[in-house]
PDB file of C-alpha atoms in Angstrom:
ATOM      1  CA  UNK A  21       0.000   0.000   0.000  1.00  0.00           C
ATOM      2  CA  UNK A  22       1.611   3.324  -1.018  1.00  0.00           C
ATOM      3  CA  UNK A  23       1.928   5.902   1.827  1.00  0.00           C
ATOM      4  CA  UNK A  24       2.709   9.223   2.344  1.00  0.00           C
ATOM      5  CA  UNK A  25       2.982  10.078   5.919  1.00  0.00           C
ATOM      6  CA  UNK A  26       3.589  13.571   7.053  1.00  0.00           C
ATOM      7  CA  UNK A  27       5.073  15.184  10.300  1.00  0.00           C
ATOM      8  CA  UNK A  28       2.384  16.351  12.394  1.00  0.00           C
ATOM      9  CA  UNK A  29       1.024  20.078  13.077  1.00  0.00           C
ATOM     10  CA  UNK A  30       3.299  22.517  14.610  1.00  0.00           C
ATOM     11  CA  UNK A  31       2.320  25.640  15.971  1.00  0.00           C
ATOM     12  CA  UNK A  32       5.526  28.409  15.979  1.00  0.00           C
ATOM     13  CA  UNK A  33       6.383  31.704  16.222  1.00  0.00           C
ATOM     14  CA  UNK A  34       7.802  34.527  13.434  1.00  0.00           C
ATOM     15  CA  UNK A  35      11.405  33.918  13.113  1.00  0.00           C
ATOM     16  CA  UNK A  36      11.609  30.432  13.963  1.00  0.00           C
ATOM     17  CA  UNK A  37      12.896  27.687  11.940  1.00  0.00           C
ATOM     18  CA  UNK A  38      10.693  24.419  10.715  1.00  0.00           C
ATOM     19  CA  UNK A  39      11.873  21.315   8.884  1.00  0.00           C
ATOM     20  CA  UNK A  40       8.310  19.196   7.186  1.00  0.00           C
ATOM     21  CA  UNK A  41       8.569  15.268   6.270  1.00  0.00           C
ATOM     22  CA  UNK A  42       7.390  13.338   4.222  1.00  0.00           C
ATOM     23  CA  UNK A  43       7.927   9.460   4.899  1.00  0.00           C
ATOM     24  CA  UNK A  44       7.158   7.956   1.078  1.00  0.00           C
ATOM     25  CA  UNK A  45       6.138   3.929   1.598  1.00  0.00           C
ATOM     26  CA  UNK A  46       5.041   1.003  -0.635  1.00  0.00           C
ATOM     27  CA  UNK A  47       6.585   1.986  -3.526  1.00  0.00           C
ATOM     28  CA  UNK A  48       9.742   2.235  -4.782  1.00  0.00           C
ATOM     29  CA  UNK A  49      10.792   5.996  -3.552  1.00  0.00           C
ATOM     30  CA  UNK A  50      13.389   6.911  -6.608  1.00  0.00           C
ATOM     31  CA  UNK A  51      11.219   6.000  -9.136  1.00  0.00           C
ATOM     32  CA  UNK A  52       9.051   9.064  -8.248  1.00  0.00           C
ATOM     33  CA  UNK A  53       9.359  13.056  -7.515  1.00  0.00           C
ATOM     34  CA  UNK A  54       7.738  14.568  -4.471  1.00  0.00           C
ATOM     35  CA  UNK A  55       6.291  18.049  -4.707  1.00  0.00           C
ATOM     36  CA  UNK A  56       4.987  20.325  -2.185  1.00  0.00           C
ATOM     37  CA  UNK A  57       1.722  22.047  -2.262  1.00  0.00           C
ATOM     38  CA  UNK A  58       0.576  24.924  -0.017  1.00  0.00           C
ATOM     39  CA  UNK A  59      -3.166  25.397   1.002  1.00  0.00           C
ATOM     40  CA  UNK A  60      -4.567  28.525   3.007  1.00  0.00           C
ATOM     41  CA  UNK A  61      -7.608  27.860   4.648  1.00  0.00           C
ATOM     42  CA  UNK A  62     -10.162  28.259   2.787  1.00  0.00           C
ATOM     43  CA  UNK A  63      -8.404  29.011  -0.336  1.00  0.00           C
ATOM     44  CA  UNK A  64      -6.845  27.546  -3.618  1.00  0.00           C
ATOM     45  CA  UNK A  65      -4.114  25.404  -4.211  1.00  0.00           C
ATOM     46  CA  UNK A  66      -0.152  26.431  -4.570  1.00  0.00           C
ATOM     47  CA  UNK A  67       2.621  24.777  -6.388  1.00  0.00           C
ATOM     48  CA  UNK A  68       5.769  25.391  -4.195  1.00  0.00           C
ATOM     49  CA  UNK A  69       8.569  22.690  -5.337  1.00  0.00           C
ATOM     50  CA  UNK A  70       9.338  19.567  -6.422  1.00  0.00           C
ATOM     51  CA  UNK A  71      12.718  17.434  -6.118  1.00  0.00           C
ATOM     52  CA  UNK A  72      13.063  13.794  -8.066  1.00  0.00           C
ATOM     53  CA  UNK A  73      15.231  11.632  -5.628  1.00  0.00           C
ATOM     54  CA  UNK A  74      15.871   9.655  -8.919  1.00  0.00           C
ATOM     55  CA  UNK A  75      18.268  12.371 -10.342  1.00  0.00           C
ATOM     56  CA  UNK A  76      18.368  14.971  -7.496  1.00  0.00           C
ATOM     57  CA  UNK A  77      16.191  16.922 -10.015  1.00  0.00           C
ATOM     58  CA  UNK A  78      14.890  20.352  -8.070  1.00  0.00           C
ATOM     59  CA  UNK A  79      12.354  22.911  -9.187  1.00  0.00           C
ATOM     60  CA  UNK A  80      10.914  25.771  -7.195  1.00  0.00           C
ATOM     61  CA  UNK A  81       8.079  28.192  -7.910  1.00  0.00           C
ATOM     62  CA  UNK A  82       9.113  31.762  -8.015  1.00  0.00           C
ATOM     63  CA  UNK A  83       6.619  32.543  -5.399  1.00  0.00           C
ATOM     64  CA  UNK A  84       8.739  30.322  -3.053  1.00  0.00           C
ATOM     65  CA  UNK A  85      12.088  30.457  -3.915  1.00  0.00           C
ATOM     66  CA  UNK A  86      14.405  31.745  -1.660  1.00  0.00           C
ATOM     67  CA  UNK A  87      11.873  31.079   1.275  1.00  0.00           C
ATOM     68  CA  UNK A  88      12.132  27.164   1.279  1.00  0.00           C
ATOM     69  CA  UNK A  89      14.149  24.431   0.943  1.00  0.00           C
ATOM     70  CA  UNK A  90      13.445  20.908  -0.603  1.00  0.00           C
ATOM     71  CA  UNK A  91      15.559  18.266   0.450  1.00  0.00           C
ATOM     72  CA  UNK A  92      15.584  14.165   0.665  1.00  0.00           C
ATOM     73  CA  UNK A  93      17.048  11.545   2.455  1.00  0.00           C
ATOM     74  CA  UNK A  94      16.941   8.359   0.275  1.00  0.00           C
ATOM     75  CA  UNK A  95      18.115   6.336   2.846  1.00  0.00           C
ATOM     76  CA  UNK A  96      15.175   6.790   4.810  1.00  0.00           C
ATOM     77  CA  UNK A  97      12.939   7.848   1.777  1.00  0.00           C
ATOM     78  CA  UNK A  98      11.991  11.044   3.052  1.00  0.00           C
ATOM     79  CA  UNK A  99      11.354  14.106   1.421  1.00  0.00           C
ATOM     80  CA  UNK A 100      11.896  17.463   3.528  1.00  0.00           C
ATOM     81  CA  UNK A 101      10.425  21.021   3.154  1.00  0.00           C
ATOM     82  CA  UNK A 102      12.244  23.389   5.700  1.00  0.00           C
ATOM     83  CA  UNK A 103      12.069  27.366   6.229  1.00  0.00           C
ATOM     84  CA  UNK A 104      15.082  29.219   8.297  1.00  0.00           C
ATOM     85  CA  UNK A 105      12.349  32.249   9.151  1.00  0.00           C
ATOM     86  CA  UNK A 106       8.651  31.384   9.195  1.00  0.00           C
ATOM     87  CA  UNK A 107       6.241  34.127   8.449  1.00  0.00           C
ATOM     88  CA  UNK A 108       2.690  34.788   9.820  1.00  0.00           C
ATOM     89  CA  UNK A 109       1.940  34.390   5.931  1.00  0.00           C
ATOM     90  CA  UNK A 110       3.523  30.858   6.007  1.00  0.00           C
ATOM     91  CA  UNK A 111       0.133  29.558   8.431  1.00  0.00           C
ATOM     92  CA  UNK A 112      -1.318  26.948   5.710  1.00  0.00           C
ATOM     93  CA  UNK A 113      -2.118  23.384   4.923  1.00  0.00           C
ATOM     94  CA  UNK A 114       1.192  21.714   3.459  1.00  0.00           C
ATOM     95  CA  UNK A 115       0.547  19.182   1.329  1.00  0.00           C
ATOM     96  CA  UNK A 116       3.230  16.587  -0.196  1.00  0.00           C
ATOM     97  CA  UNK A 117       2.575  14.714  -3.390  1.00  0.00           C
ATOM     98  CA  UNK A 118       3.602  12.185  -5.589  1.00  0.00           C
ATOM     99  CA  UNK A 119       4.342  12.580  -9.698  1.00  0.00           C
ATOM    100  CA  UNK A 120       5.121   9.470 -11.798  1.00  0.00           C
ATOM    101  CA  UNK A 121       8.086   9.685 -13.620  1.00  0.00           C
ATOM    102  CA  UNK A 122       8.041  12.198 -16.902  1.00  0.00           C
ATOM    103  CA  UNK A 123       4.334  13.021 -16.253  1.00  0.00           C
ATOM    104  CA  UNK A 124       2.619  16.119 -14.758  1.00  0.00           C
ATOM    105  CA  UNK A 125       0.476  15.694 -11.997  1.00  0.00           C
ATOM    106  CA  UNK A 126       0.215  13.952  -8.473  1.00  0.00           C
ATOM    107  CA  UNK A 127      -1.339  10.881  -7.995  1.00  0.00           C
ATOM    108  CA  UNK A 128      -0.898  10.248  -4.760  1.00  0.00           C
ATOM    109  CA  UNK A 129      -1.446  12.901  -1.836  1.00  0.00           C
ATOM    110  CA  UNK A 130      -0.131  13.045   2.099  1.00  0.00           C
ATOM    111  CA  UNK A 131      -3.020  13.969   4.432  1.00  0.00           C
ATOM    112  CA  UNK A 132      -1.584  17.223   5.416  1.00  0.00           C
ATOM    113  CA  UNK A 133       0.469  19.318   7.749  1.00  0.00           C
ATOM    114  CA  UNK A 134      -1.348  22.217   9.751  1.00  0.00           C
ATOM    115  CA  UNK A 135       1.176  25.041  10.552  1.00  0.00           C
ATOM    116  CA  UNK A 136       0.407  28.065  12.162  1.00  0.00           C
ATOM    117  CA  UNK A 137       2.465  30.943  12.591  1.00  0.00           C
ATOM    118  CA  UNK A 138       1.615  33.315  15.220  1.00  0.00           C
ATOM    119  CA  UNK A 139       2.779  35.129  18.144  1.00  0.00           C
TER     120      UNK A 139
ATOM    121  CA  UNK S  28       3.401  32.246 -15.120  1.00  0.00           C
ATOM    122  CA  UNK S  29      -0.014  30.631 -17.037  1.00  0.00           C
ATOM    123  CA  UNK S  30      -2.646  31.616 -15.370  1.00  0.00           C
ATOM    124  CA  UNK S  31      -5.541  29.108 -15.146  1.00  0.00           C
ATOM    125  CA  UNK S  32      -9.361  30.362 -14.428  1.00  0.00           C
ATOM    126  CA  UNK S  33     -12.369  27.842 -13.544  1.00  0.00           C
ATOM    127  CA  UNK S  34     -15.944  28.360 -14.308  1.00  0.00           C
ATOM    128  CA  UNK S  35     -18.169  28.412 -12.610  1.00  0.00           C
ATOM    129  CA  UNK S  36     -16.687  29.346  -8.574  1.00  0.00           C
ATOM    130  CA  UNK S  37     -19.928  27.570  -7.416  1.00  0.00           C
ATOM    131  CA  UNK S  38     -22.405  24.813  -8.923  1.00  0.00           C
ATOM    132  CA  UNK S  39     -25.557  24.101  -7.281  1.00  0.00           C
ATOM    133  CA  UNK S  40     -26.445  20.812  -8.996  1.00  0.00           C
ATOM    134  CA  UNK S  41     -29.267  18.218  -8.031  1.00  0.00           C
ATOM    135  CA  UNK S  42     -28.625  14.581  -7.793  1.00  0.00           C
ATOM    136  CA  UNK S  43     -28.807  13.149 -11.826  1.00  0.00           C
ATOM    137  CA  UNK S  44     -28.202  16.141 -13.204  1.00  0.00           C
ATOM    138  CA  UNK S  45     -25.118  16.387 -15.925  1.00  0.00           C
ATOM    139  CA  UNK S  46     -22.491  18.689 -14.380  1.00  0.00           C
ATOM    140  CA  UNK S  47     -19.906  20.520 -16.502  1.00  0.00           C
ATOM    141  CA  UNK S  48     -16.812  22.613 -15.343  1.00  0.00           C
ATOM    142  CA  UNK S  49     -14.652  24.783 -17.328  1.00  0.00           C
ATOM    143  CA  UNK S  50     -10.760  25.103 -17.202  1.00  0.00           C
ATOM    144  CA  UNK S  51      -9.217  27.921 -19.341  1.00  0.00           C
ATOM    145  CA  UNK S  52      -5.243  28.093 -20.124  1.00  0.00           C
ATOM    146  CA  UNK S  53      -3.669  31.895 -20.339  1.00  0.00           C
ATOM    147  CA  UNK S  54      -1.964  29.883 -23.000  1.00  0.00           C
ATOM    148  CA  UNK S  55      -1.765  26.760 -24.930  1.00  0.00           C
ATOM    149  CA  UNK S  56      -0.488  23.736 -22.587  1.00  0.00           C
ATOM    150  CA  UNK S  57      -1.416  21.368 -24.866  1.00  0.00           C
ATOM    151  CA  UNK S  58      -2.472  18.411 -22.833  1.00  0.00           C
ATOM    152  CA  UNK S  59      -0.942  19.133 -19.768  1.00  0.00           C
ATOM    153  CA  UNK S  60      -3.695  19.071 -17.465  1.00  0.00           C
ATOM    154  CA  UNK S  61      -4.966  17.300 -14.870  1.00  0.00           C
ATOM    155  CA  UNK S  62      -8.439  17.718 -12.623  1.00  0.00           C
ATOM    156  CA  UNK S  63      -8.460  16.576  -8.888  1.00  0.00           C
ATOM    157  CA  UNK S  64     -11.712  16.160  -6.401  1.00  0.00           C
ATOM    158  CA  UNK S  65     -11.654  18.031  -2.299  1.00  0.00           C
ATOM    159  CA  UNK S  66     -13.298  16.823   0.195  1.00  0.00           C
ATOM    160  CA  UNK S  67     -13.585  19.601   3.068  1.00  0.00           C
ATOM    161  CA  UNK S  68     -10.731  18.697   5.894  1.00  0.00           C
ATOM    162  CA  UNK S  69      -9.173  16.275   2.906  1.00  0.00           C
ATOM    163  CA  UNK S  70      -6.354  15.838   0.532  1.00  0.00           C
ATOM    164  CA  UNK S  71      -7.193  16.398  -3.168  1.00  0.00           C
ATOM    165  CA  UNK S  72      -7.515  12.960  -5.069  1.00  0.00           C
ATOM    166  CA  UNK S  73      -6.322  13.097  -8.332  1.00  0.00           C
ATOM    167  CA  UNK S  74      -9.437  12.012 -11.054  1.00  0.00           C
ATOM    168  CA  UNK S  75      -8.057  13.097 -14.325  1.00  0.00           C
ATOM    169  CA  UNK S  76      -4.609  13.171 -15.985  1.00  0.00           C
ATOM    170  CA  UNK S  77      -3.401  14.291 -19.501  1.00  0.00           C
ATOM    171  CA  UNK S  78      -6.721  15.953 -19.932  1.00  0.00           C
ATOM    172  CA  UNK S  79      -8.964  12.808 -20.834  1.00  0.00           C
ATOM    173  CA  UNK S  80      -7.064  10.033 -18.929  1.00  0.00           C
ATOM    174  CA  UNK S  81      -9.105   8.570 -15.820  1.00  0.00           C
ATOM    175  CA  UNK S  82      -7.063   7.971 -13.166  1.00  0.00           C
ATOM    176  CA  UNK S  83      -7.438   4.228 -12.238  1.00  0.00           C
ATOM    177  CA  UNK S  84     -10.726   3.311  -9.291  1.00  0.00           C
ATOM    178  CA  UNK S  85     -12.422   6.868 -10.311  1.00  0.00           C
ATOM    179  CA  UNK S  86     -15.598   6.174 -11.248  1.00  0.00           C
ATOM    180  CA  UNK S  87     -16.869   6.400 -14.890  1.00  0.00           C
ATOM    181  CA  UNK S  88     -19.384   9.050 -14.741  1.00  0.00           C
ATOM    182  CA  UNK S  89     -16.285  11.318 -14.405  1.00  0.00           C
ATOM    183  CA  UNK S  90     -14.622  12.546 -17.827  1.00  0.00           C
ATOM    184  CA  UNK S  91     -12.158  15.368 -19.197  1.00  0.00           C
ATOM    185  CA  UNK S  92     -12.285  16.307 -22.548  1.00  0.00           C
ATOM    186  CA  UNK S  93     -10.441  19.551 -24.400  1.00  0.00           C
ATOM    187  CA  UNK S  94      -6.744  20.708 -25.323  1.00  0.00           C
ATOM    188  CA  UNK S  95      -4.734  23.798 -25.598  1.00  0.00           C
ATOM    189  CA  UNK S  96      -6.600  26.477 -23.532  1.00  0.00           C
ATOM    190  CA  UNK S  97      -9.884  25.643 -23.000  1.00  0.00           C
ATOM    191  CA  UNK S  98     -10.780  21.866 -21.111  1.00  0.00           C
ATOM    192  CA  UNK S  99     -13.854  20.574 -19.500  1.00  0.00           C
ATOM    193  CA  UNK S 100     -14.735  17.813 -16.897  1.00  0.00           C
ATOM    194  CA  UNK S 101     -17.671  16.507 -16.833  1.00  0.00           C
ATOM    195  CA  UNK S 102     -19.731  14.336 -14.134  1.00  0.00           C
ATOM    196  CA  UNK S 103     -22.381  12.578 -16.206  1.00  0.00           C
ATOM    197  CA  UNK S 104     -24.764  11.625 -13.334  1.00  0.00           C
ATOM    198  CA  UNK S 105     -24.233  13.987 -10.306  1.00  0.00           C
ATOM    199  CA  UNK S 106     -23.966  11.900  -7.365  1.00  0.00           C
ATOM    200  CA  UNK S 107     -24.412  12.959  -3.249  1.00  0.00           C
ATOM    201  CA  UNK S 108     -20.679  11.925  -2.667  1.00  0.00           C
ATOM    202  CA  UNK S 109     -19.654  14.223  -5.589  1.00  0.00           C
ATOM    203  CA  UNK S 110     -19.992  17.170  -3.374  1.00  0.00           C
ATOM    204  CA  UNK S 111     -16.461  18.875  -3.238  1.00  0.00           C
ATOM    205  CA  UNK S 112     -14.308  21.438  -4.790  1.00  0.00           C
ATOM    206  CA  UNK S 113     -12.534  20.557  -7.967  1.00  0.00           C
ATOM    207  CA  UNK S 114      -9.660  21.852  -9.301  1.00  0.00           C
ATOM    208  CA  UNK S 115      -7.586  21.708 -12.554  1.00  0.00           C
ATOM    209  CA  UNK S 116      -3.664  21.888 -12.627  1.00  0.00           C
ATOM    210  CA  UNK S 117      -1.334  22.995 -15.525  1.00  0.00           C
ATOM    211  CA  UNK S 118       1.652  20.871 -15.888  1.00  0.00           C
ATOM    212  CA  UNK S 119       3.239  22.268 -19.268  1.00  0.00           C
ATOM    213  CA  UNK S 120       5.498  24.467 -18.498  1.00  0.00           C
ATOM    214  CA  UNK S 121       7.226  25.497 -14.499  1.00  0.00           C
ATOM    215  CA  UNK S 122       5.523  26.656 -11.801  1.00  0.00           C
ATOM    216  CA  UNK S 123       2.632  24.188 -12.302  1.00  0.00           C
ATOM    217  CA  UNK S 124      -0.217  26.660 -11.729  1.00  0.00           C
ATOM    218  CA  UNK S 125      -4.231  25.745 -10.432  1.00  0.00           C
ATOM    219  CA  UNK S 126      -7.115  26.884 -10.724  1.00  0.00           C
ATOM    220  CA  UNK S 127      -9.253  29.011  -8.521  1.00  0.00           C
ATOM    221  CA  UNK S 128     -11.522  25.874  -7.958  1.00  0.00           C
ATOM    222  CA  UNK S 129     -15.241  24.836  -8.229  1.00  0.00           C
ATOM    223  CA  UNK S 130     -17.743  24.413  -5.374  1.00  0.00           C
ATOM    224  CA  UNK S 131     -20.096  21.508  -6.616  1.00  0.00           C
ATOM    225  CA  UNK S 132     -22.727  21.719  -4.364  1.00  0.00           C
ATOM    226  CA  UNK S 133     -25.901  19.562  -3.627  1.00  0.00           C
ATOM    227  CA  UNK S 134     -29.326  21.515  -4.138  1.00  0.00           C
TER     228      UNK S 134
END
């Protein structure tokens, strides 16, 4: 059974740093890319980056570059999304995903990671 | 950046009924797109790929049709568990863009 298990909500301040996972299980974790996909409540969907563990492969949208990281661990086939200063702009629904190989969508969604950024 | 715009933002739609939503490139992506279904407190599920592909277990009442700007899914028999938000995805060309989404709602 395929899996995509996130770290769970975190609740943090402006300033501080964060570090997401994404635990990728029941399939064989090079074979596909991992993308990250933003959610504010109550509003649309946001492509932030994408990284193929396959080829070390790394794209970012300009919206988010600069302001996140995408990283993996193949050893442990995790995926990572990390900030160094969060925002109050950054409280959202994360979302990791899985794309196929050479093809352009996810078929295969985590269930989420609540942050909120607050002080 | 292509900009993608749904119509309509909300469909009031009674069980049966044919339901139709409307996808609209800034530009040509060929057939780059893909539709997915929201369920409130929910991951998207992906339905449709490569415009017209159904993703495999999604029911066949569900269909995409169209290429270069303008695409259209279509539920051929609303059902109650249809309610949800539904949103279309560009993949031709980086940053993969959405749509604003559609409500489908349950008169």
């Amino acid at each position: 059974e395929v899996q995509l298990v996130q770290s769970g909500a975190e609740v943090k301040t402006p300033g501080e740093s964060l570090r997401l996972s994404c635990k990728g299980s029941g399939y064989s974790f090079s074979t596909y890319c991992i993308g990250w996909v933003r959610q504010v409540p109550g509003k649309g969907l946001e492509w932030m980056a994408l990284i193929c563990p396959g080829d070390s492969e790394t794209r970012y949208s300009p919206s988010f570059q600069g302001q996140v990281t995408i990283s993996f661990d193949k050893s442990i086939s995790t995926v990572y999304l990390q900030w160094s200063s969060l925002r109050g702009s950054d409280t959202a629904m994360y979302y990791c995903a899985r794309r196929p190989d050479r093809t352009g969508y996810f078929d295969f969604w985590g269930r989420g990671t609540l942050i909120t950024v607050s002080s | 950046d292509i900009q993608m715009t749904q119509s309509p933002s909300t469909l009031p739609a009674s069980a049966g009924d044919r339901v139709t939503i409307t996808c609209r490139a800034s530009q040509s992506i060929s057939s780059w797109l893909a539709w997915y279904q929201q369920k409130p407190g929910k991951a998207p599920k992906l339905l449709i790929y490569k415009a017209s592909t159904l993703e495999s277990g999604v029911p066949s009442r569900f269909s995409g049709s169209g290429s270069g700007t303008e695409f259209t899914l279509t539920i051929s028999s609303l059902q109650a568990d249809d309610s949800a938000t539904y949103w279309c995805q560009q993949s031709y060309s980086y940053p993969w863009t959405f749509g604003q989404g559609t409500k489908v709602e349950m008169k």
